[in-house]
Coordinates of C-alpha atoms in Angstrom, one line a residue:
Chain A
M30 CA 0.0 0.0 0.0
S31 CA 1.5 3.3 -1.0
G32 CA 1.4 6.5 1.1
S33 CA -1.3 8.1 -1.0
A34 CA -3.8 5.3 -0.4
I35 CA -4.4 6.1 3.2
D36 CA -7.8 4.7 4.3
T37 CA -8.7 6.5 7.5
T38 CA -12.3 5.3 7.2
R39 CA -11.6 1.8 8.3
P40 CA -9.4 2.2 11.4
H41 CA -9.3 -1.4 12.5
A42 CA -9.6 -3.0 9.1
A43 CA -7.1 -5.8 8.6
P44 CA -4.1 -4.2 6.9
D45 CA -2.4 -5.7 3.8
A46 CA 0.0 -8.5 4.6
D47 CA 2.9 -6.6 3.1
V48 CA 2.2 -3.6 5.3
V49 CA 2.2 -5.9 8.4
A50 CA 5.4 -7.5 7.1
A51 CA 7.1 -4.1 6.7
V52 CA 6.1 -3.0 10.2
A53 CA 7.4 -6.2 11.6
R54 CA 10.6 -5.9 9.6
G55 CA 11.3 -2.4 11.0
R56 CA 10.7 -3.6 14.5
R57 CA 13.0 -6.6 14.1
G58 CA 15.7 -4.5 12.5
R59 CA 15.8 -2.2 15.6
G60 CA 15.6 -5.2 17.9
R61 CA 18.6 -6.8 16.0
R62 CA 20.9 -3.9 16.9
R63 CA 20.1 -4.5 20.5
L64 CA 20.8 -8.2 20.2
V65 CA 24.1 -7.5 18.5
V66 CA 25.1 -5.1 21.3
I67 CA 24.2 -7.7 23.9
A68 CA 26.2 -10.4 22.2
L69 CA 29.2 -8.0 21.7
L70 CA 29.2 -6.9 25.4
S71 CA 28.9 -10.4 26.6
A72 CA 31.9 -11.4 24.5
L73 CA 33.9 -8.5 25.8
I74 CA 33.1 -9.4 29.4
L75 CA 34.1 -13.0 28.8
G76 CA 37.3 -11.8 27.2
G77 CA 38.0 -9.3 30.0
F78 CA 37.3 -12.0 32.6
A79 CA 39.8 -14.3 31.0
V80 CA 42.4 -11.6 30.8
T81 CA 42.1 -10.6 34.4
L82 CA 42.5 -14.2 35.5
M83 CA 45.6 -14.8 33.4
F84 CA 47.5 -11.5 33.7
G85 CA 48.8 -9.7 36.8
R86 CA 52.1 -9.6 38.4
T87 CA 52.6 -13.3 37.4
F88 CA 51.2 -14.6 34.1
Y89 CA 49.4 -18.0 34.1
P90 CA 48.6 -19.7 30.8
P91 CA 44.9 -20.5 29.9
A92 CA 45.5 -24.2 30.7
D93 CA 46.5 -23.3 34.3
V94 CA 43.5 -21.0 34.7
V95 CA 41.1 -23.6 33.4
G96 CA 42.7 -26.2 35.6
V97 CA 42.1 -24.1 38.7
I98 CA 38.5 -23.4 37.7
L99 CA 37.9 -27.2 37.3
G100 CA 39.3 -27.7 40.8
R101 CA 42.7 -29.2 39.9
D102 CA 45.7 -28.3 42.0
V103 CA 48.1 -26.2 40.0
P104 CA 51.1 -25.0 42.0
G105 CA 51.0 -21.2 42.5
A106 CA 48.0 -20.7 40.3
T107 CA 45.6 -22.4 42.8
F108 CA 46.3 -19.7 45.3
T109 CA 46.8 -16.6 43.0
V110 CA 44.1 -17.4 40.5
G111 CA 41.7 -19.4 42.7
R112 CA 41.9 -17.4 45.9
L113 CA 42.8 -13.9 44.7
R114 CA 41.9 -13.3 41.1
L115 CA 38.8 -15.5 40.6
P116 CA 36.6 -14.1 43.4
R117 CA 37.8 -10.6 42.5
A118 CA 36.9 -11.0 38.8
V119 CA 33.5 -12.6 39.7
L120 CA 32.6 -9.8 42.1
A121 CA 33.6 -7.2 39.5
V122 CA 31.2 -8.8 37.0
V123 CA 28.4 -9.4 39.4
A124 CA 28.6 -6.1 41.2
G125 CA 28.8 -4.4 37.8
L126 CA 25.6 -6.2 36.6
C127 CA 23.8 -5.1 39.8
F128 CA 24.9 -1.4 39.5
G129 CA 24.1 -1.2 35.8
M130 CA 20.7 -2.8 36.0
A131 CA 19.7 -0.8 39.2
G132 CA 21.0 2.4 37.8
V133 CA 19.0 2.2 34.5
T134 CA 15.9 1.2 36.4
F135 CA 15.9 4.4 38.4
Q136 CA 16.9 6.6 35.4
T137 CA 14.1 5.1 33.2
M138 CA 11.5 5.1 35.9
L139 CA 12.1 8.7 36.9
R140 CA 12.8 9.8 33.3
N141 CA 16.0 11.6 34.4
P142 CA 19.6 10.4 33.8
L143 CA 20.6 12.1 37.0
A144 CA 18.3 10.0 39.1
S145 CA 20.7 7.1 39.5
P146 CA 21.1 5.5 42.9
D147 CA 24.6 6.8 43.3
I148 CA 23.6 10.4 42.7
I149 CA 20.4 10.4 44.8
G150 CA 21.9 9.1 48.0
I151 CA 21.0 5.4 48.0
S152 CA 24.6 4.3 47.6
A153 CA 25.7 6.9 50.1
G154 CA 23.2 5.6 52.6
A155 CA 24.3 2.0 52.1
G156 CA 27.9 3.2 52.4
A157 CA 27.4 5.3 55.6
A158 CA 25.6 2.4 57.3
A159 CA 28.3 -0.1 56.4
T160 CA 31.0 2.3 57.7
F161 CA 29.1 2.7 60.9
A162 CA 28.6 -1.1 61.2
I163 CA 32.4 -1.8 60.7
V164 CA 33.9 1.1 62.7
V165 CA 31.4 1.7 65.5
L166 CA 29.7 -1.6 65.9
S167 CA 32.7 -3.8 64.9
L168 CA 30.4 -6.0 62.7
E169 CA 31.7 -8.1 59.8
G170 CA 30.3 -9.9 56.7
V171 CA 26.6 -10.6 56.7
G172 CA 25.9 -8.1 59.5
V173 CA 27.5 -5.3 57.4
S174 CA 25.5 -6.3 54.3
A175 CA 22.2 -6.3 56.3
F176 CA 23.0 -2.9 57.7
A177 CA 23.8 -1.5 54.2
I178 CA 20.6 -3.0 52.7
V179 CA 18.2 -1.7 55.3
S180 CA 19.8 1.7 55.2
G181 CA 19.7 1.8 51.4
L182 CA 16.0 1.1 51.5
A183 CA 15.4 3.6 54.2
V184 CA 17.2 6.3 52.3
A185 CA 15.2 5.5 49.1
L186 CA 12.0 5.7 51.1
L187 CA 13.0 9.0 52.7
V188 CA 14.0 10.6 49.4
Y189 CA 10.7 9.3 47.8
V190 CA 8.6 10.7 50.6
L191 CA 10.4 14.1 50.7
A192 CA 10.0 14.4 47.0
Y193 CA 6.4 13.2 46.8
R194 CA 3.8 15.7 45.8
N195 CA 0.9 14.4 43.6
G196 CA 3.3 11.8 42.3
V197 CA 7.1 12.0 42.0
A198 CA 8.8 14.3 39.5
G199 CA 12.3 13.2 38.5
G200 CA 13.9 16.7 39.0
R201 CA 12.6 17.3 42.5
L202 CA 13.7 13.8 43.5
V203 CA 17.2 14.3 42.2
L204 CA 17.6 17.6 44.1
V205 CA 16.3 16.0 47.4
G206 CA 18.5 13.0 46.8
I207 CA 21.7 15.1 46.1
G208 CA 21.1 16.9 49.4
I209 CA 20.6 13.6 51.3
A210 CA 23.7 12.1 49.6
A211 CA 25.8 15.1 50.8
M212 CA 24.6 14.6 54.4
L213 CA 25.3 10.9 54.4
Q214 CA 28.7 11.4 52.8
S215 CA 29.7 13.7 55.7
V216 CA 28.4 11.0 58.1
T217 CA 30.8 8.6 56.5
D218 CA 33.7 11.1 56.6
H219 CA 33.1 11.7 60.2
I220 CA 33.1 8.1 61.2
L221 CA 36.2 7.4 59.2
D222 CA 37.9 10.4 60.8
R223 CA 37.4 8.8 64.2
A224 CA 38.2 5.2 63.1
A225 CA 41.0 3.2 64.6
Q226 CA 44.0 2.6 62.4
W227 CA 43.2 -1.1 61.8
D228 CA 39.6 -0.4 60.8
L229 CA 40.6 2.2 58.3
Q230 CA 41.8 -0.3 55.6
E231 CA 38.5 -2.1 55.6
A232 CA 36.4 1.1 56.0
L233 CA 38.2 3.0 53.3
R234 CA 36.6 0.8 50.6
W235 CA 33.4 2.6 51.5
L236 CA 34.6 5.9 50.3
T237 CA 35.1 5.0 46.6
G238 CA 34.6 1.3 46.3
S239 CA 37.3 -1.3 46.0
L240 CA 37.7 -4.9 45.1
N241 CA 40.9 -5.4 47.1
G242 CA 41.0 -8.5 49.2
T243 CA 37.7 -9.9 47.8
T244 CA 36.9 -13.4 49.2
W245 CA 34.2 -15.9 48.2
G246 CA 32.3 -14.8 51.3
D247 CA 31.9 -11.3 49.8
V248 CA 30.8 -12.7 46.4
V249 CA 28.1 -15.3 47.3
P250 CA 25.5 -12.9 48.7
V251 CA 25.7 -10.6 45.7
V252 CA 25.3 -13.6 43.3
I253 CA 22.2 -14.7 45.2
A254 CA 20.7 -11.2 45.2
L255 CA 21.3 -10.9 41.5
A256 CA 19.7 -14.3 40.8
V257 CA 16.6 -13.3 42.7
L258 CA 16.2 -9.6 41.9
A259 CA 17.3 -9.4 38.2
P260 CA 14.4 -11.6 37.0
V261 CA 12.0 -9.4 38.9
L262 CA 13.2 -6.4 37.1
L263 CA 13.4 -8.1 33.7
A264 CA 9.8 -9.3 34.1
R265 CA 8.8 -5.7 34.6
G266 CA 10.7 -4.4 31.5
G267 CA 7.4 -3.7 29.7
D268 CA 6.0 -1.7 32.6
L269 CA 9.2 0.2 32.8
D270 CA 9.0 1.1 29.1
A271 CA 5.4 2.2 29.6
L272 CA 6.4 4.5 32.5
R273 CA 8.7 6.4 30.1
L274 CA 5.6 7.7 28.4
G275 CA 4.5 9.5 31.6
D276 CA 2.6 8.3 34.6
D277 CA -0.8 9.0 33.1
T278 CA -0.1 7.3 29.8
A279 CA 1.4 4.3 31.6
A280 CA -1.6 4.0 33.9
A281 CA -3.9 4.2 30.8
L282 CA -2.0 1.3 29.4
G283 CA -2.8 -0.8 32.5
V284 CA 0.3 -0.2 34.6
R285 CA -0.4 0.2 38.3
V286 CA 2.0 3.1 38.5
D287 CA 2.5 3.4 42.3
R288 CA 2.7 -0.3 42.9
T289 CA 5.0 -1.0 40.0
R290 CA 7.3 1.8 41.0
L291 CA 7.5 0.5 44.6
L292 CA 8.4 -3.0 43.3
L293 CA 11.0 -1.6 41.0
I294 CA 12.5 0.6 43.7
V295 CA 12.8 -2.2 46.2
A296 CA 14.3 -4.6 43.7
A297 CA 16.8 -2.0 42.4
V298 CA 17.8 -0.8 45.8
G299 CA 18.3 -4.4 46.8
L300 CA 20.7 -4.9 43.9
I301 CA 22.6 -1.7 44.8
A302 CA 22.8 -2.4 48.5
F303 CA 24.1 -6.0 48.1
A304 CA 26.7 -4.9 45.6
T305 CA 27.6 -1.9 47.7
A306 CA 28.0 -4.1 50.8
A307 CA 30.5 -6.3 49.0
A308 CA 32.4 -3.8 46.9
G309 CA 31.6 -0.4 48.2
P310 CA 29.8 2.4 46.3
I311 CA 31.9 2.0 43.1
A312 CA 31.6 5.5 41.9
F313 CA 29.3 6.4 38.9
V314 CA 28.9 2.8 37.5
A315 CA 25.1 2.9 38.1
F316 CA 25.0 6.4 36.7
L317 CA 27.1 5.8 33.6
S318 CA 25.9 2.4 32.4
G319 CA 22.4 3.3 31.3
P320 CA 23.3 6.3 29.1
I321 CA 26.2 4.3 27.6
A322 CA 23.9 1.4 26.9
A323 CA 21.3 3.8 25.4
R324 CA 23.9 5.2 23.0
L325 CA 24.9 1.7 21.9
V326 CA 21.4 0.2 21.6
G327 CA 19.6 3.1 20.1
P328 CA 16.0 4.1 21.0
G329 CA 13.3 1.5 21.7
G330 CA 13.8 -1.8 23.4
S331 CA 14.5 -2.4 27.0
L332 CA 17.8 -1.2 28.4
L333 CA 17.9 -3.4 31.5
L334 CA 20.1 -6.1 30.1
P335 CA 22.5 -4.0 27.9
S336 CA 23.0 -1.6 30.8
A337 CA 23.8 -4.4 33.2
L338 CA 26.4 -5.7 30.8
V339 CA 27.9 -2.2 30.4
G340 CA 28.1 -2.0 34.2
A341 CA 29.9 -5.3 34.4
L342 CA 32.4 -4.4 31.7
L343 CA 33.1 -1.0 33.3
V344 CA 33.9 -2.5 36.7
L345 CA 36.0 -5.3 35.2
V346 CA 38.1 -3.0 33.0
A347 CA 38.4 -0.2 35.5
D348 CA 39.5 -2.6 38.2
F349 CA 42.1 -4.2 35.9
A350 CA 43.3 -0.8 34.8
G351 CA 43.5 0.4 38.4
Q352 CA 45.6 -2.5 39.4
Y353 CA 48.1 -2.9 36.5
L354 CA 47.9 -0.2 33.9
L355 CA 48.3 3.0 35.8
G356 CA 51.7 2.7 37.5
T357 CA 50.3 3.0 41.0
R358 CA 47.5 0.8 42.2
F359 CA 44.2 2.6 42.4
P360 CA 41.0 1.2 43.8
V361 CA 38.4 0.6 41.1
G362 CA 36.2 3.4 42.4
V363 CA 38.9 6.0 41.7
V364 CA 39.1 4.9 38.1
T365 CA 35.3 4.9 37.5
G366 CA 35.1 8.2 39.4
V367 CA 37.6 9.8 36.9
L368 CA 35.4 8.5 34.1
G369 CA 32.1 9.5 35.6
A370 CA 32.7 13.0 36.9
P371 CA 33.1 14.7 33.5
Y372 CA 30.0 13.0 32.3
L373 CA 28.1 14.3 35.3
V374 CA 29.2 17.8 34.6
Y375 CA 28.2 17.4 30.9
L376 CA 24.7 16.2 31.9
I377 CA 24.1 19.0 34.4
V378 CA 25.1 21.5 31.8
R379 CA 22.9 19.9 29.1
T380 CA 19.9 19.4 31.4
H381 CA 20.0 23.1 32.1
R382 CA 19.8 23.9 28.4
A383 CA 16.9 21.6 27.7
G384 CA 14.8 19.2 29.6
G385 CA 17.0 16.2 29.2
S386 CA 15.9 12.6 29.4
L387 CA 17.8 9.3 29.1
Chain B
M19 CA -17.4 -4.4 15.4
T20 CA -17.0 -3.5 19.0
T21 CA -19.3 -4.5 21.7
E22 CA -21.3 -1.9 23.5
H23 CA -20.2 -0.9 26.9
S24 CA -21.9 1.3 29.4
L25 CA -20.0 3.9 31.2
L26 CA -21.7 5.6 34.1
V27 CA -20.6 8.2 36.7
E28 CA -22.5 8.1 40.0
D29 CA -22.4 10.8 42.7
L30 CA -18.7 11.3 41.9
T31 CA -16.6 13.6 44.1
L32 CA -12.9 14.2 43.0
G33 CA -10.2 16.3 44.3
Y34 CA -6.5 16.8 45.0
Q35 CA -5.3 17.1 48.6
D36 CA -7.7 19.6 50.2
R37 CA -9.2 20.9 47.0
V38 CA -12.4 19.5 45.7
V39 CA -12.6 19.7 41.9
V40 CA -15.7 17.7 41.0
E41 CA -18.6 17.3 43.4
S42 CA -21.5 14.8 43.4
L43 CA -21.4 14.5 39.6
A44 CA -23.7 12.0 37.8
L45 CA -23.6 11.4 34.1
E46 CA -24.0 8.7 31.5
V47 CA -21.9 8.2 28.4
P48 CA -24.1 7.0 25.6
P49 CA -22.6 3.8 24.1
G50 CA -21.4 3.9 20.5
A51 CA -21.6 7.7 20.3
V52 CA -19.2 10.6 20.3
T53 CA -19.4 12.5 23.6
V54 CA -17.7 15.9 24.0
I55 CA -17.1 17.5 27.4
V56 CA -16.8 21.3 27.4
G57 CA -16.4 23.8 30.2
A58 CA -14.3 26.7 31.4
N59 CA -10.6 26.2 32.4
A60 CA -10.1 24.3 35.7
C61 CA -13.8 23.2 35.9
G62 CA -12.7 19.6 36.3
K63 CA -12.9 18.2 32.8
S64 CA -9.5 16.6 32.8
T65 CA -9.9 15.4 36.3
L66 CA -13.2 13.7 35.3
L67 CA -11.5 12.0 32.4
K68 CA -8.8 10.7 34.7
A69 CA -11.3 9.3 37.2
M70 CA -13.3 7.6 34.4
S71 CA -10.2 5.8 33.3
R72 CA -9.2 4.8 36.8
L73 CA -6.1 7.0 37.0
L74 CA -7.5 9.0 39.9
S75 CA -9.3 7.4 42.8
P76 CA -12.6 9.1 43.7
R77 CA -13.2 10.8 47.1
G78 CA -16.8 9.6 46.9
G79 CA -19.1 7.9 44.5
H80 CA -17.9 5.7 41.6
V81 CA -17.4 5.1 38.0
L82 CA -19.2 2.0 36.6
L83 CA -17.9 0.3 33.5
D84 CA -20.5 -2.3 32.4
G85 CA -21.9 -2.1 35.9
E86 CA -18.6 -2.8 37.6
R87 CA -16.6 -0.3 39.6
V88 CA -13.7 0.7 37.5
H89 CA -11.4 1.3 40.5
K90 CA -12.0 -2.3 41.7
M91 CA -11.2 -3.9 38.3
P92 CA -7.8 -5.3 37.3
S93 CA -5.9 -2.5 35.6
K94 CA -4.9 -4.4 32.5
E95 CA -8.5 -5.6 32.0
V96 CA -9.7 -2.0 32.1
A97 CA -7.0 -1.0 29.7
R98 CA -8.2 -3.6 27.2
T99 CA -11.7 -2.0 27.2
L100 CA -11.1 1.6 27.8
G101 CA -8.2 3.7 26.5
L102 CA -7.1 7.2 27.5
L103 CA -4.9 9.6 25.6
P104 CA -3.7 12.1 28.3
Q105 CA -3.1 15.8 27.5
S106 CA 0.7 15.7 27.4
P107 CA 2.2 12.2 27.0
I108 CA 6.0 12.0 26.8
A109 CA 7.8 10.5 23.8
P110 CA 11.0 8.9 24.9
E111 CA 14.0 10.5 23.1
G112 CA 14.7 9.1 19.7
I113 CA 11.9 6.5 19.7
A114 CA 10.6 5.4 16.3
V115 CA 7.0 6.0 15.4
S116 CA 6.1 2.3 15.1
D117 CA 7.8 1.5 18.4
L118 CA 5.8 4.2 20.2
V119 CA 2.6 2.9 18.6
G120 CA 3.6 -0.6 19.7
R121 CA 3.5 0.6 23.3
G122 CA -0.3 0.6 22.9
R123 CA -0.1 -3.2 22.9
H124 CA 1.1 -3.3 26.5
P125 CA -2.2 -4.3 28.1
H126 CA -2.5 -7.2 25.7
Q127 CA 1.0 -8.6 26.5
G128 CA 2.1 -10.6 29.5
M129 CA 5.4 -10.3 31.4
F130 CA 8.6 -10.1 29.3
S131 CA 6.4 -8.5 26.5
R132 CA 6.5 -11.2 23.9
W133 CA 5.5 -9.9 20.5
T134 CA 2.9 -11.7 18.4
R135 CA 1.6 -11.4 14.9
E136 CA -1.6 -9.9 16.3
D137 CA 0.5 -7.1 17.8
D138 CA 2.2 -6.3 14.5
E139 CA -1.2 -6.3 12.8
A140 CA -2.7 -3.9 15.3
V141 CA 0.3 -1.6 15.0
A142 CA 0.1 -1.7 11.2
A143 CA -3.6 -1.1 11.2
A144 CA -3.3 1.9 13.5
L145 CA -0.5 3.4 11.4
V146 CA -2.6 3.0 8.2
A147 CA -5.7 4.4 9.9
T148 CA -3.9 7.5 11.1
G149 CA -2.0 8.1 7.9
T150 CA 1.4 7.6 9.6
L151 CA 2.5 4.5 7.8
E152 CA 5.2 6.4 5.9
L153 CA 6.5 7.8 9.2
A154 CA 6.8 4.3 10.8
D155 CA 10.6 4.2 11.1
R156 CA 11.2 7.9 11.7
P157 CA 12.0 9.2 15.2
V158 CA 9.0 10.8 16.8
D159 CA 11.0 13.9 17.8
E160 CA 11.4 14.9 14.2
L161 CA 7.7 15.1 13.5
S162 CA 5.5 18.1 13.3
G163 CA 2.8 18.7 16.0
G164 CA 0.0 17.4 13.8
Q165 CA 1.9 14.3 12.8
R166 CA 2.9 13.7 16.4
Q167 CA -0.7 13.9 17.6
R168 CA -1.7 11.4 14.9
V169 CA 1.0 9.1 16.2
W170 CA -0.3 9.3 19.7
I171 CA -3.8 8.5 18.5
A172 CA -2.3 5.6 16.6
M173 CA -0.9 4.3 19.9
A174 CA -4.4 4.5 21.4
L175 CA -5.8 2.7 18.4
A176 CA -3.3 -0.1 18.7
Q177 CA -4.6 -0.6 22.2
R178 CA -7.9 -1.7 20.4
T179 CA -10.3 -0.6 23.1
D180 CA -14.0 -0.2 22.6
L181 CA -14.0 3.0 24.5
L182 CA -11.5 5.8 23.9
L183 CA -11.1 8.8 26.1
L184 CA -9.1 11.8 24.9
D185 CA -8.0 14.9 26.8
E186 CA -7.9 17.8 24.4
P187 CA -6.6 15.9 21.4
T188 CA -6.5 19.1 19.3
T189 CA -4.5 21.4 21.5
F190 CA -1.4 22.9 19.8
L191 CA -2.7 21.9 16.4
D192 CA -3.6 24.4 13.6
V193 CA -7.1 24.4 12.3
S194 CA -6.6 21.9 9.4
H195 CA -5.0 19.4 11.7
Q196 CA -7.8 19.9 14.3
V197 CA -10.4 19.0 11.7
E198 CA -8.3 16.1 10.5
V199 CA -7.9 14.6 14.0
L200 CA -11.7 15.0 14.7
D201 CA -12.6 13.5 11.4
L202 CA -10.3 10.5 12.2
L203 CA -12.0 10.0 15.5
T204 CA -15.4 10.2 13.9
D205 CA -14.4 7.6 11.3
L206 CA -13.3 5.4 14.2
N207 CA -16.7 5.8 15.8
R208 CA -18.8 5.4 12.7
S209 CA -16.9 2.3 11.3
M210 CA -16.1 0.5 14.5
G211 CA -18.8 1.8 16.8
T212 CA -16.0 2.9 19.2
T213 CA -17.4 5.0 22.0
I214 CA -15.5 8.3 22.1
V215 CA -15.4 10.7 25.0
M216 CA -13.2 13.8 24.6
V217 CA -12.6 17.1 26.2
L218 CA -12.5 20.0 23.7
H219 CA -11.8 23.6 24.1
D220 CA -13.4 24.9 20.9
L221 CA -17.2 25.1 21.4
N222 CA -18.0 25.2 17.8
L223 CA -15.9 22.1 16.9
A224 CA -17.5 20.5 19.9
A225 CA -21.0 21.2 18.7
R226 CA -20.0 20.0 15.2
Y227 CA -18.5 16.7 16.2
A228 CA -20.5 15.7 19.3
D229 CA -23.4 13.3 19.2
H230 CA -23.8 14.1 22.9
L231 CA -22.5 17.3 24.5
I232 CA -21.8 17.7 28.2
A233 CA -21.2 21.1 29.7
L234 CA -19.5 21.2 33.1
A235 CA -19.5 24.2 35.4
D236 CA -17.9 24.5 38.9
G237 CA -17.3 20.8 39.2
G238 CA -20.9 19.9 38.4
L239 CA -23.0 19.0 35.4
H240 CA -24.6 22.1 33.9
A241 CA -26.3 20.6 30.8
A242 CA -26.1 17.4 28.8
G243 CA -27.8 16.4 25.5
T244 CA -27.6 17.0 21.8
P245 CA -25.6 20.0 20.7
E246 CA -28.8 21.8 19.8
Q247 CA -30.1 21.3 23.4
V248 CA -26.9 22.3 25.1
L249 CA -25.4 25.0 23.1
T250 CA -27.7 27.9 23.9
P251 CA -26.9 31.5 24.9
E252 CA -28.0 30.7 28.4
T253 CA -25.5 27.8 28.8
V254 CA -22.7 29.8 27.3
E255 CA -23.4 32.6 29.7
A256 CA -23.6 30.3 32.7
V257 CA -20.6 28.2 31.9
F258 CA -18.2 30.7 30.4
G259 CA -19.7 34.0 31.6
L260 CA -19.9 35.1 28.0
R261 CA -22.7 36.7 26.0
S262 CA -23.3 35.1 22.7
R263 CA -25.6 34.5 19.7
I264 CA -26.2 31.0 18.4
I265 CA -26.9 30.5 14.7
T266 CA -27.1 27.4 12.5
D267 CA -23.8 26.4 11.0
P268 CA -24.4 26.6 7.2
V269 CA -21.8 23.8 6.7
S270 CA -22.9 21.2 9.2
G271 CA -26.4 22.3 10.2
R272 CA -25.2 22.2 13.8
P273 CA -25.4 25.2 16.2
L274 CA -22.6 27.8 15.9
M275 CA -21.7 30.1 18.8
L276 CA -20.8 33.7 18.0
P277 CA -19.3 35.4 21.0
I278 CA -20.3 39.0 21.8
G279 CA -17.5 41.0 23.2
R280 CA -17.2 44.7 24.1
H281 CA -16.0 45.6 20.5
H282 CA -17.2 44.9 17.0
D283 CA -20.8 44.5 17.9
A284 CA -22.9 45.5 14.9
S285 CA -26.2 45.1 16.8
A286 CA -25.1 47.6 19.4
D287 CA -25.5 51.4 19.3

């Protein structure tokens, strides 16, 4: 059917098969780009993962690495790869997935790229609570995680309530969140200021995020959280897409806006808090992953998975670069911070010129 | 053809925080007809539309869809029967026209949004019906205001509801596009029997396109009926505080309102 033969008098008439085919082709074409990006990112993560296991101060050939993973005893490699590099690399990937997926959930839901959990105080809340638990309460492991998670949720709730007026507008929530984040950051600073020398090393990871000294005990809770919460978010991908059209439009499409938003917030905060409890608030990963994924994938289609993969790749590469490529050893959060800060400035400048969205 | 649905409002009271916008309103939407709601600014037209489509919970009274309380029904079930195009929907940056229209399929899809042939057919039909098929792969941001409005209507069509509520679908459009949009909605009503309820600003377009005209004033029903019954100098005076003359529109045969201001009044002196 050509453009001139528009038949507006039969709105629901079955369209010609070739028209349907053309529409389906366009949709699949845009979807294919997303699939290619997902495949490419997955391949890069796999490659990066292999590289971080093999390279370091000592090089181990692939055969040794595979041997360690399969549980064989390889002299030297069993300790270095099995106890040091493997948990660290796994945490880098898993925490990155958590940050990336949670970040884009917030940014999409609130229609504002600045509304990521690391900007609006949720990471800062989890971080302050963890510092408090380590330094003041002398807690370890699961106790610290639990503290971080409860506080992350409490901060999310506080920001939500303070920003609520006939629904939540992204801009107001971002401003409230930045204020709360600043307050919580000063709480963390204060606690660290008074910390005993031997607590400092452990507590310092809460300032920027670090994967130093990662053990399997750190990794397992994050893996479980990801396995439980990521499917919850992925199942709500359609609702999240509908929310981008505005609360009213989403509601008209059958989304229960307030309930859906609550579920998304709890799931996303859970991911952030578990990842933060294990690796610290790795700066800007949640904030950067969504916009990078959006550029790669193009418009349309859910960003949840691409953004999670971008997050994993960011943490993996930044941690490797921080350890071996920059002369001195930097914690991963310093590297991502250097990447993220200029983008934050750019976004704020751009948002003030026009009402920006993701 | 669509099935006929009844939509009733009983003793409805609506408001935001401590402000009451609509009070004890009762009205009936005739099935299979085009109903237009008119009234002065801030008289509660949009609020009423939101409550009818279960976006806003009533303070008192209820909205009945086929005898059932809309606010107690599952949201996706309502969204398959009753669609709403809000006043200012947001197009995500860079989204392609046919992807945006595809969002209308949301109430018909389960979790993980699996896409079926029926979804593609509904999108294609909506694009054809609104004359936006050639725009299908273009980004919505690049379109003109009139094209964009047709795309939003296409999204509502892809939802395939028997009732369609629209909040000022002609705002920001020039006159030719206003007529085009209203013609399109009339086609939808005449060919499919879709019940249309819309809020319009322009009284004369309202009188021309309405089968049933509702005039609201101060959060209550002032008059309802055919355009001839409702559009009278008395109603215009009471609802808008404006003196007017009503003549018969030579084009449509419907009533046409001519406002009387302080200037350019040939009958004065």
